[in-house]
mmCIF file of C-alpha atoms and ligand atoms in Angstrom:
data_model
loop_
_atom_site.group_PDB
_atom_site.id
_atom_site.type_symbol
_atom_site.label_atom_id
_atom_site.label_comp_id
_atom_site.label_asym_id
_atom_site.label_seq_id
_atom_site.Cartn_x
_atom_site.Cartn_y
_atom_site.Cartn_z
ATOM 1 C CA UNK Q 1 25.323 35.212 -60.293
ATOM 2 C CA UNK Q 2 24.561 31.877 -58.908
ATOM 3 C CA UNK Q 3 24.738 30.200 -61.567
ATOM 4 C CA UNK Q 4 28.101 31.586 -62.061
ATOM 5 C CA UNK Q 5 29.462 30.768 -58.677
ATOM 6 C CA UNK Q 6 28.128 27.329 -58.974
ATOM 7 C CA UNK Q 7 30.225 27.315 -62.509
ATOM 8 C CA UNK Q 8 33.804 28.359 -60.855
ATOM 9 C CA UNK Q 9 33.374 26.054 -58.062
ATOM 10 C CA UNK Q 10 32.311 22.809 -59.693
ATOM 11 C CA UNK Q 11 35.748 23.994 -62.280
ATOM 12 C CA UNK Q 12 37.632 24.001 -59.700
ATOM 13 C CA UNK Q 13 36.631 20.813 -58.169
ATOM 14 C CA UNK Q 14 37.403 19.868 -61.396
ATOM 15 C CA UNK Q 15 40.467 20.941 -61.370
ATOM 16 C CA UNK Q 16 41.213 19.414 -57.678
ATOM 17 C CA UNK Q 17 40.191 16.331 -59.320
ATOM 18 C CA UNK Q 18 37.583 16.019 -56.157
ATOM 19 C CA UNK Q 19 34.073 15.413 -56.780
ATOM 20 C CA UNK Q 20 30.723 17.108 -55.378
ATOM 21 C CA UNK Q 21 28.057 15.213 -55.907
ATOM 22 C CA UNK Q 22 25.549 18.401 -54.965
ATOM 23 C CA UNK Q 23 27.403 20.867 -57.200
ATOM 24 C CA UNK Q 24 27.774 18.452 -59.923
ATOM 25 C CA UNK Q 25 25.425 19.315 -62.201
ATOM 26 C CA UNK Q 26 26.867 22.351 -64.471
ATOM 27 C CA UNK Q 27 23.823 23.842 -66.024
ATOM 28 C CA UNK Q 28 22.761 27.130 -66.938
ATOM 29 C CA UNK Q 29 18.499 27.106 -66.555
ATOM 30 C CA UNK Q 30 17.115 29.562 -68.665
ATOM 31 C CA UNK Q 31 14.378 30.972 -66.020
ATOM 32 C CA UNK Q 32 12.780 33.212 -68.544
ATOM 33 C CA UNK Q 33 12.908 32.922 -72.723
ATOM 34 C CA UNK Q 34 15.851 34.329 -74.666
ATOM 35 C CA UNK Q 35 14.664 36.485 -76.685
ATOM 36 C CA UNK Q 36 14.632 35.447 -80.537
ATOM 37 C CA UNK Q 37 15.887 32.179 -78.904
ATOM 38 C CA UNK Q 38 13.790 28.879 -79.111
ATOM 39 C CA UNK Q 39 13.619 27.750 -75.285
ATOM 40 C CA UNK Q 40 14.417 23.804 -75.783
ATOM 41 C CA UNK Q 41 15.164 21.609 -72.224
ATOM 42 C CA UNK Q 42 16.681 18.295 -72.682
ATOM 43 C CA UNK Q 43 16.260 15.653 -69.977
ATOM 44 C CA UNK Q 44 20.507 14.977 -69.833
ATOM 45 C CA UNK Q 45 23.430 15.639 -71.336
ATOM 46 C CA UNK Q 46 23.607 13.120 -73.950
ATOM 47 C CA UNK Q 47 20.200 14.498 -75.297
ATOM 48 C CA UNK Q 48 21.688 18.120 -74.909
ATOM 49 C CA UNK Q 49 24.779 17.718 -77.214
ATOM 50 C CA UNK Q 50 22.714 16.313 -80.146
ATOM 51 C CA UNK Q 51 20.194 19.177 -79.861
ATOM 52 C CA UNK Q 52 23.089 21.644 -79.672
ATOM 53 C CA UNK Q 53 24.315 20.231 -82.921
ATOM 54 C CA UNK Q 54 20.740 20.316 -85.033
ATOM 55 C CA UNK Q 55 20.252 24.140 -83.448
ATOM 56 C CA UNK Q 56 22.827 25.781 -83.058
ATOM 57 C CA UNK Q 57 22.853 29.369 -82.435
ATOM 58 C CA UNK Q 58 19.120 29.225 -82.682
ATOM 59 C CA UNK Q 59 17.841 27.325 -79.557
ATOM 60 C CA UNK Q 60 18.546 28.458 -75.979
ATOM 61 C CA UNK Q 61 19.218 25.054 -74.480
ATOM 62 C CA UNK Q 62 19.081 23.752 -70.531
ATOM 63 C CA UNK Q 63 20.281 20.371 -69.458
ATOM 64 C CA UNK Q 64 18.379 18.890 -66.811
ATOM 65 C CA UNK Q 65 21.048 15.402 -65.969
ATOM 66 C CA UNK Q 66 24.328 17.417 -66.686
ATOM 67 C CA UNK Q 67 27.951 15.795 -66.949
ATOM 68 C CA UNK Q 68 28.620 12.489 -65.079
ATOM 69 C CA UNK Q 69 25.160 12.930 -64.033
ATOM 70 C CA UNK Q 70 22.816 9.492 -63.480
ATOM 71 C CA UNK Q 71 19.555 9.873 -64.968
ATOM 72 C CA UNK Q 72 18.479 7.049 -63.521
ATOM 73 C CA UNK Q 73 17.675 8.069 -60.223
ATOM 74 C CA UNK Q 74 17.508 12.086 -60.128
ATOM 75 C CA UNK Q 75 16.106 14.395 -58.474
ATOM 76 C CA UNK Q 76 14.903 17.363 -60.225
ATOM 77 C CA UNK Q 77 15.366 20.955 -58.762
ATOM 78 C CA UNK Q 78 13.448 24.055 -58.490
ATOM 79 C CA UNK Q 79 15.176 24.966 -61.211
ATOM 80 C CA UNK Q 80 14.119 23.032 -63.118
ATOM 81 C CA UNK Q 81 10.646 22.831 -62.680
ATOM 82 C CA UNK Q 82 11.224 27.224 -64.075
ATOM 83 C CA UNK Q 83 13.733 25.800 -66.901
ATOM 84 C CA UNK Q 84 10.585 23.018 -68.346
ATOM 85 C CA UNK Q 85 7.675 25.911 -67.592
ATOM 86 C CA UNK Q 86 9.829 28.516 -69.898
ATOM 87 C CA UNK Q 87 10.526 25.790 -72.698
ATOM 88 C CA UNK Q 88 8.660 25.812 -75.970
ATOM 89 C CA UNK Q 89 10.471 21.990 -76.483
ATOM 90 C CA UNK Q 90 10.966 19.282 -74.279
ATOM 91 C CA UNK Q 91 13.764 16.554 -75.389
ATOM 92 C CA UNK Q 92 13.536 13.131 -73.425
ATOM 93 C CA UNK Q 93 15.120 9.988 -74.020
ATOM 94 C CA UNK Q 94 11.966 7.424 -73.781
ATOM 95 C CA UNK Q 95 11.667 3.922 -72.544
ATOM 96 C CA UNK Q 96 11.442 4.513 -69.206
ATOM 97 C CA UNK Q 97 14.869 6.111 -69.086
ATOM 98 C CA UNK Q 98 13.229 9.420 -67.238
ATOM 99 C CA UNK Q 99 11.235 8.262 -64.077
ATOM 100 C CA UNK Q 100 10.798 11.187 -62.526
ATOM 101 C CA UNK Q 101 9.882 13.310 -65.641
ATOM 102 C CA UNK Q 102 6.476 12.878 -65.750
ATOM 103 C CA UNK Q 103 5.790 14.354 -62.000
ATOM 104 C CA UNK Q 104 8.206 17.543 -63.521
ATOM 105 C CA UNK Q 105 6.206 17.803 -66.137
ATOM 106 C CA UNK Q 106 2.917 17.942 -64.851
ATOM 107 C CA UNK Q 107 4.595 19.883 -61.591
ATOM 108 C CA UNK Q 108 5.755 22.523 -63.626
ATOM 109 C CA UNK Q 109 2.681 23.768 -65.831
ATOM 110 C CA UNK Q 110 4.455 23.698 -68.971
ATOM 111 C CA UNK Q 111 2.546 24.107 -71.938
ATOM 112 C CA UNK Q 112 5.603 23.091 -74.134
ATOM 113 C CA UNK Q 113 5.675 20.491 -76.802
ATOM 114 C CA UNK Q 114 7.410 17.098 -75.701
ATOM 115 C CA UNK Q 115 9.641 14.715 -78.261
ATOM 116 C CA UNK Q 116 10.902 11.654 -77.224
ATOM 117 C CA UNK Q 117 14.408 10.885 -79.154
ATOM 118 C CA UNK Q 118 14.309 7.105 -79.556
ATOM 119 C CA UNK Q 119 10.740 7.396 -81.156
ATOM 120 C CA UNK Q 120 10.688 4.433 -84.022
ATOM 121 C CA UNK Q 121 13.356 2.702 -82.484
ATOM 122 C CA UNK Q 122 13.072 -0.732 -81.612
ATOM 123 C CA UNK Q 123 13.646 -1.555 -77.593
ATOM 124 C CA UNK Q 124 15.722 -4.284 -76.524
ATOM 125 C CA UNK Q 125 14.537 -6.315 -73.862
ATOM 126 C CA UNK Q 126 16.681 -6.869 -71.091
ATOM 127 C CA UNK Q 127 17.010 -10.954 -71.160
ATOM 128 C CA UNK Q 128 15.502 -12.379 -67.770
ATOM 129 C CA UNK Q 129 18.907 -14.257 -66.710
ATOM 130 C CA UNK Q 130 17.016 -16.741 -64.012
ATOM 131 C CA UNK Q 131 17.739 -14.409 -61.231
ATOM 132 C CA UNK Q 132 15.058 -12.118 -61.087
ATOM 133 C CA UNK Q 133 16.587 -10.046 -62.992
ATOM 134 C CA UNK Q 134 14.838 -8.126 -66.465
ATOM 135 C CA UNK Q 135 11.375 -9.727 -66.690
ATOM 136 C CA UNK Q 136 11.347 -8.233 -70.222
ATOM 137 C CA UNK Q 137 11.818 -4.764 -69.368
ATOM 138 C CA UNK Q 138 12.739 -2.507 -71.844
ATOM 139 C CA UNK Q 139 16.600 -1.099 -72.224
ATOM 140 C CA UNK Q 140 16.546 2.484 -72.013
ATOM 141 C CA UNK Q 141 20.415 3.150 -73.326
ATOM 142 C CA UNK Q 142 19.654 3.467 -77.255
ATOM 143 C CA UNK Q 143 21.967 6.397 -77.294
ATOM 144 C CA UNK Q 144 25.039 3.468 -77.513
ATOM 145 C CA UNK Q 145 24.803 2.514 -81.138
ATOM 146 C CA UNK Q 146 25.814 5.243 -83.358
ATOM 147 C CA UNK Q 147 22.747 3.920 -86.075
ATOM 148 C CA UNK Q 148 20.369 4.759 -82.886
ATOM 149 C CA UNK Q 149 22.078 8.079 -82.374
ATOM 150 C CA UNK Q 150 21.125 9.198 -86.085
ATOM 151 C CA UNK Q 151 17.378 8.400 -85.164
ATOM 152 C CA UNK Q 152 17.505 10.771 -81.914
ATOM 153 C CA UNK Q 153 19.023 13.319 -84.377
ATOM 154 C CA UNK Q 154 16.059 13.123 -86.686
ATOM 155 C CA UNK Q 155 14.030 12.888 -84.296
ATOM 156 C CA UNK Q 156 15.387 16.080 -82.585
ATOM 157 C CA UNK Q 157 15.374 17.777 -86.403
ATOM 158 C CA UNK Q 158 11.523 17.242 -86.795
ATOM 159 C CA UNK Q 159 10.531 18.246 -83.101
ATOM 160 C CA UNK Q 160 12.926 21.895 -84.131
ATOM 161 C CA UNK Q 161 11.538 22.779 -87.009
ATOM 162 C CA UNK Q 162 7.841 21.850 -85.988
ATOM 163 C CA UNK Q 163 8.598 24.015 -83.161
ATOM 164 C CA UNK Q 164 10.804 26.768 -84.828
ATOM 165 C CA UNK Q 165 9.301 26.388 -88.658
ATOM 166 C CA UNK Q 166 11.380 29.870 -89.838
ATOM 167 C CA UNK Q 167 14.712 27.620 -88.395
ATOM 168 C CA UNK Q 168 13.967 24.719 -90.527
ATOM 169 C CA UNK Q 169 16.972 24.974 -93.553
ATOM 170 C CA UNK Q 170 19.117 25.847 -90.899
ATOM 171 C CA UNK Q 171 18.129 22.793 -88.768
ATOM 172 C CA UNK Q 172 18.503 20.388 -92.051
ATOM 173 C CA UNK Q 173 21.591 21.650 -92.977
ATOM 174 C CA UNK Q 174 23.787 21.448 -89.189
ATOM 175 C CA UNK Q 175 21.505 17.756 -88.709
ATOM 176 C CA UNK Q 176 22.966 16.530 -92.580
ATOM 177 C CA UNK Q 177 26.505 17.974 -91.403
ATOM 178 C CA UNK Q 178 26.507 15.834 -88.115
ATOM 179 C CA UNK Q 179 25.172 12.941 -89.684
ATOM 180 C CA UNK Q 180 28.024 12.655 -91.858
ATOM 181 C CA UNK Q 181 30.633 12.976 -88.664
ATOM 182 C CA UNK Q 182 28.433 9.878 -87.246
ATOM 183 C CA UNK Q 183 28.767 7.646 -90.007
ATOM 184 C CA UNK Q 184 32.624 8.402 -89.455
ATOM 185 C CA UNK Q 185 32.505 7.517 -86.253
ATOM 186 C CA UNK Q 186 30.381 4.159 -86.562
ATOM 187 C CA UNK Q 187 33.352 3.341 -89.278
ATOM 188 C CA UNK Q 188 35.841 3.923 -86.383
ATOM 189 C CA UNK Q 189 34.263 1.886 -84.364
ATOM 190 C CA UNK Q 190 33.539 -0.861 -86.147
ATOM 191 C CA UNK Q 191 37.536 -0.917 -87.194
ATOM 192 C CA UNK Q 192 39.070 -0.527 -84.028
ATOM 193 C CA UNK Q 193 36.328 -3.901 -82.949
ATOM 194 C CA UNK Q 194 37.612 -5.780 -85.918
ATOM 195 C CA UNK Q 195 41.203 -5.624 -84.451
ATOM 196 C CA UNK Q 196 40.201 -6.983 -81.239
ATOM 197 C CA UNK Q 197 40.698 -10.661 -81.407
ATOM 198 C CA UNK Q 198 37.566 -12.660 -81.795
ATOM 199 C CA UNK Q 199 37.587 -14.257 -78.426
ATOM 200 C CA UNK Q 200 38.296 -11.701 -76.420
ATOM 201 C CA UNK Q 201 35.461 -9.463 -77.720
ATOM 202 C CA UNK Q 202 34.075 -9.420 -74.021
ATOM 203 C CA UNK Q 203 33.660 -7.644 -71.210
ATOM 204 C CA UNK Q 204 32.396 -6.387 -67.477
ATOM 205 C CA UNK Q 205 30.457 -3.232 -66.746
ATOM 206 C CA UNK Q 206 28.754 -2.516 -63.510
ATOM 207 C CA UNK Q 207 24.789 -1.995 -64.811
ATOM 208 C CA UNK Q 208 23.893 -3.156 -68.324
ATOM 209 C CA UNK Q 209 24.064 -0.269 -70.177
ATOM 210 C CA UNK Q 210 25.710 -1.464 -73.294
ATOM 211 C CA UNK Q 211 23.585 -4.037 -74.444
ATOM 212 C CA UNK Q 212 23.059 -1.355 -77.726
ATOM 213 C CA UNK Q 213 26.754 -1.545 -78.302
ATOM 214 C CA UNK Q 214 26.912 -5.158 -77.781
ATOM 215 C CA UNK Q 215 24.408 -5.842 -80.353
ATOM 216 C CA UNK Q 216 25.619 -3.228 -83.512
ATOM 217 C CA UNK Q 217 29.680 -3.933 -83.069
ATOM 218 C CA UNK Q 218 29.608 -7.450 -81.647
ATOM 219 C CA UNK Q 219 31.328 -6.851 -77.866
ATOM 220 C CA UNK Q 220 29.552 -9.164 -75.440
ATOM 221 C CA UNK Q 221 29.039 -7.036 -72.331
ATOM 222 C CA UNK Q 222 27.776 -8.433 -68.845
ATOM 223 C CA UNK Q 223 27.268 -6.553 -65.602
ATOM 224 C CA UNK Q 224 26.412 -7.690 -62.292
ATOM 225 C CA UNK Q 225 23.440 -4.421 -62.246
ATOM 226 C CA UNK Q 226 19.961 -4.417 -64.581
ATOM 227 C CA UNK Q 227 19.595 -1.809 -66.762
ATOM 228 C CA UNK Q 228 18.746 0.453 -64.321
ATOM 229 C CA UNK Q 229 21.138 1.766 -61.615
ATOM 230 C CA UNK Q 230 17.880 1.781 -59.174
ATOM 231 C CA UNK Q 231 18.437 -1.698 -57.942
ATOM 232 C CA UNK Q 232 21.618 -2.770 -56.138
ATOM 233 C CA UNK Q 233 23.551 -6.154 -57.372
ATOM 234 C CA UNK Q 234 23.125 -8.961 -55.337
ATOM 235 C CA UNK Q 235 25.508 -10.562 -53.558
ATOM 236 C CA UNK Q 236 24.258 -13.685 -55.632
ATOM 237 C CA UNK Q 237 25.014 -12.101 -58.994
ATOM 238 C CA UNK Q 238 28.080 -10.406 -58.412
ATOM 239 C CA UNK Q 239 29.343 -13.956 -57.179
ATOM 240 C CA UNK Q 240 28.186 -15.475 -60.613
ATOM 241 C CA UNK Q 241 29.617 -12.747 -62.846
ATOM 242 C CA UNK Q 242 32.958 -13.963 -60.826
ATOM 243 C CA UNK Q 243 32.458 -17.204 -61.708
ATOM 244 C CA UNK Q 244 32.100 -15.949 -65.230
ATOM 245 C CA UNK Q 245 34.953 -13.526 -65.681
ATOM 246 C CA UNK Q 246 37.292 -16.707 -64.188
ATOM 247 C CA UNK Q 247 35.301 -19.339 -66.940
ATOM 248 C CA UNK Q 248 35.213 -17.579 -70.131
ATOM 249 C CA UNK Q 249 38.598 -15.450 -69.046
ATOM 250 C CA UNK Q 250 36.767 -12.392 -69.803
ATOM 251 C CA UNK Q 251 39.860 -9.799 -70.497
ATOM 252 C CA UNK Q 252 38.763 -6.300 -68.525
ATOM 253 C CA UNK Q 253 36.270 -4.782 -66.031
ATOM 254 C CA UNK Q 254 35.379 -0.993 -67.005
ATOM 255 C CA UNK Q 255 34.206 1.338 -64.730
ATOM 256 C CA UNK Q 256 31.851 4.006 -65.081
ATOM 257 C CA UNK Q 257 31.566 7.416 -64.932
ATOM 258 C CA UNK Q 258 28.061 7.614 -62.783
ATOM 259 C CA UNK Q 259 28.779 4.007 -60.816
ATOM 260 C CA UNK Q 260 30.621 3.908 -57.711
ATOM 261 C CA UNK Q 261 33.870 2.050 -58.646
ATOM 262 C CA UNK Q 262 33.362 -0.130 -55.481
ATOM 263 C CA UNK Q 263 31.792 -3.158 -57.179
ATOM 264 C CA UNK Q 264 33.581 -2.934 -60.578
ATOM 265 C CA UNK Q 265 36.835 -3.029 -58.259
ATOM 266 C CA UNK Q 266 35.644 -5.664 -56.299
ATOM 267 C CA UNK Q 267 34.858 -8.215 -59.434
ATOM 268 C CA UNK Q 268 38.007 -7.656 -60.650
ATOM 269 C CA UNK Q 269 39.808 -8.190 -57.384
ATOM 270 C CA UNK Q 270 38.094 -11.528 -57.122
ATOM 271 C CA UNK Q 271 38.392 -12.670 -60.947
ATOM 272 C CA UNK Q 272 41.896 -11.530 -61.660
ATOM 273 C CA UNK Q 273 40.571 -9.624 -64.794
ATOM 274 C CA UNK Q 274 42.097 -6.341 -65.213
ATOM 275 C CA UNK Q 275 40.360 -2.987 -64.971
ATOM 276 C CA UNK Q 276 39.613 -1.537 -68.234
ATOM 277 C CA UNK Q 277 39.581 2.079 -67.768
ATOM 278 C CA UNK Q 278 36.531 4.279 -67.480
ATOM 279 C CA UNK Q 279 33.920 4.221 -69.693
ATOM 280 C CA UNK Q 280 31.056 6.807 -70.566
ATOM 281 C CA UNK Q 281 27.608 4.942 -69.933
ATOM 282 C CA UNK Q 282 24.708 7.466 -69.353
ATOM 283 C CA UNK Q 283 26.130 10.782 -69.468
ATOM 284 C CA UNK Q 284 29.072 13.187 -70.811
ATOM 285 C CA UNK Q 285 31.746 14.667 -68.842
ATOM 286 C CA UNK Q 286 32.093 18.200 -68.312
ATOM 287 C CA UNK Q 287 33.482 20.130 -71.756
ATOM 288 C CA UNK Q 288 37.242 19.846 -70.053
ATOM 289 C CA UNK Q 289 36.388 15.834 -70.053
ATOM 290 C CA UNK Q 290 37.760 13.213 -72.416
ATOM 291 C CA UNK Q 291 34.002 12.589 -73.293
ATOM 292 C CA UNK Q 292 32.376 16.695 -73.864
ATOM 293 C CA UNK Q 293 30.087 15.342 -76.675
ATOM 294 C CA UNK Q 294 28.935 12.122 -77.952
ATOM 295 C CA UNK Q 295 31.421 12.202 -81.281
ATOM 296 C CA UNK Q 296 34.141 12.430 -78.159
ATOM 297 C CA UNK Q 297 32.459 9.933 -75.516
ATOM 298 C CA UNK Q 298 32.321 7.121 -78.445
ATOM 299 C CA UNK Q 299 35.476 7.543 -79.520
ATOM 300 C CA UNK Q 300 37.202 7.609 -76.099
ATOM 301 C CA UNK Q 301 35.002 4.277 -74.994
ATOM 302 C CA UNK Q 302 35.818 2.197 -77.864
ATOM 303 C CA UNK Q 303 39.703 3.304 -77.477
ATOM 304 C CA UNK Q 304 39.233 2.401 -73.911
ATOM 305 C CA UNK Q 305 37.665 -1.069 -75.047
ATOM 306 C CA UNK Q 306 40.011 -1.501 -77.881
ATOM 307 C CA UNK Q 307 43.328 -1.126 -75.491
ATOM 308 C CA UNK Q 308 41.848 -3.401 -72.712
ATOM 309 C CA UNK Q 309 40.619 -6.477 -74.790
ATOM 310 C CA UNK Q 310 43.231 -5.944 -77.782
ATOM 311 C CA UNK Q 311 46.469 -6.337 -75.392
ATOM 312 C CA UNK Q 312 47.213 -9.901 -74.681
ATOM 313 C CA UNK Q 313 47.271 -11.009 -70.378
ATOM 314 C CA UNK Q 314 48.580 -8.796 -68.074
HETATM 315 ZN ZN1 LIG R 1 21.987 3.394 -67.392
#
C-alpha cells in the first residue's frame, strides 16, 4: 500500500515536472521472498537493469539507488536493511562506488551471497591534477564503456546461475541476447564520435564520471568535481576549468542528472561555452525517462554529446 502511494506520487511529480528529493527513489523492496522467485538486491539502478536483463522473469529484483538517484552519498533505509536480509544475491558495483554498503550489509544480517559487477576489470586511476585532487584513487564509473558493461553482465550471469543453478540456460540465453544489443550500441557510439570533428571531441561535466567513456570512444571530458560527488569543487578549480573551457574553446558544458545544475551553469556563464544538454552519469531515469535502461541512457548521452560538439559555434 505504501509502496504504492509512494509510486503515484513520485508519477505525478513526474508528471509536474517537480522534483522530491525524499520520494525519489521508486523502488519496490521485496520484505519477504517471492515465492519460486530468486530474491536478488542490486546496489542502484544501473546494476538493476542489467540483472533484469540476465533474469528475467526468474529473479525478484529490489533497487537500492533508484532513478536519478546518487550513489555516491546515500543513505540507506529501513527498507532496505529488510530488502538485503531477504536476498539470496547481492549485486554491487565495486571500487569504492558503495560507501555505505558495507555498514548495510553487516547491519542487516544477511546471509546472502555478494558479487561485485566490475570484478576483472581494470580501475582507472583518477590522475592527481596538482590540486589535491585524485591521489590515485580508483574511478568507480566502469558502467560508461559499453566493453565494461559486457563484463558486469557476465559477471551478473555467473553470480545467477551459482545462485539459481536450475535458471542457468535461461540465464545464458537472455545474457547472449543482450550482449548482442551491446555490441550494437558500442557500434553506435563509436559512429556518431567519428562524426564529431576531431578538435572538438571535448567537453565539461560537473564530477568526473566519464573518464570510462573518455578513454574507449576518444571524448576528452574534464569536470571541476573528483570522481566522487562527496567533495565540493573549489573555488580554485572551477576558476581553472574556466580558464580551460576559454583556452582550448571547449564546445559544451553537460549537466547531470544527480548534480545540482548550479555549477555546470555557472562555468558556462563564465566561459561562454554552451550547455550541452543533460547527461546520464550514475543512474537511470525513471521508466517514463529518456534514459529507463542502459541500451536507452547510452544512446540518449552520446546523441546529447554528438549534437553539442558536432554543431559548429553558437
Ligand atoms: Zn559518480
Amino acid at each position: 500500500m505504501l509502496n504504492r502511494r509512494l509510486l503515484l506520487l513520485s508519477s505525478l511529480v513526474a508528471g509536474a515536472g517537480l522534483s522530491l528529493p525524499a520520494l525519489a527513489q521508486e523502488k519496490s523492496a521485496q520484505d519477504k521472498p517471492v515465492e519460486g522467485k530468486l530474491s536478488v538486491v542490486a546496489s542502484f539502478s544501473i546494476l538493476a537493469d542489467f540483472v533484469r536483463e540476465v533474469g528475467g522473469e526468474r529473479v525478484a529484483l529490489t533497487t537500492l539507488v533508484g532513478p536519478d538517484g546518487d550513489a555516491h552519498v546515500y543513505s540507506p533505509s529501513p527498507a532496505d536493511a529488510k530488502a538485503m536480509a531477504a536476498a539470496s544475491l547481492v549485486v554491487v558495483n565495486g571500487l569504492k562506488f558503495e560507501g555505505w554498503l558495507t555498514r548495510l550489509l553487516k547491519s542487516s544480517g544477511t546471509k546472502a551471497k555478494l558479487a561485485t559487477a566490475t570484478e576483472g576489470i581494470t580501475p582507472l586511476k583518477m590522475q592527481d591534477d596538482g590540486h589535491g585532487h585524485g591521489h590515485g584513487s580508483e574511478d568507480p564509473h566502469a558502467w560508461q564503456s559499453v566493453s565494461n558493461a559486457k563484463v558486469y553482465v557476465a559477471n551478473i550471469l555467473k553470480a545467477l546461475s551459482a545462485a539459481d543453478p536450475a535458471g542457468k540456460a535461461i540465464y545464458e540465453a537472455n545474457a547472449a541476447a543482450y550482449l548482442a544489443k551491446l555490441d550494437a550500441l558500442e557500434t553506435e557510439i563509436k559512429a556518431a564520435v567519428a562524426r564529431i570533428p576531431a578538435d572538438r571531441r571535448k567537453a565539461i561535466t560537473s564530477h568526473d564520471a566519464f573518464a570510462y567513456f573518455a578513454k574507449a570512444y576518444g571524448i576528452a571530458f574534464v569536470a571541476p568535481q573528483g570522481v566522487s560527488t562527496e567533495a565540493e569543487a573549489s573555488a580554485r578549480d572551477v576558476g581553472r576549468i574556466i580558464r580551460q573551457v576559454k583556452a582550448q574553446k571547449v564546445p559544451a558544458v553537460f549537466l547531470e542528472n544527480i548534480s545540482n545544475p548550479r555549477l555546470a551553469e555557472q562555468i558556462a556563464r563564465e566561459s561562454g561555452a554552451r550547455i550541452g544538454g543533460r547527461l546520464y552519469s550514475d543512474a537511470l531515469s525513471g521508466s517514463d525517462g529518456p534514459a529507463g535502461t542502459y541500451i536507452a541512457m547510452m544512446k540518449h548521452n552520446i546523441s546529447q554529446i554528438e549534437k553539442a560538439l558536432a554543431a559548429g559555434p553558437a
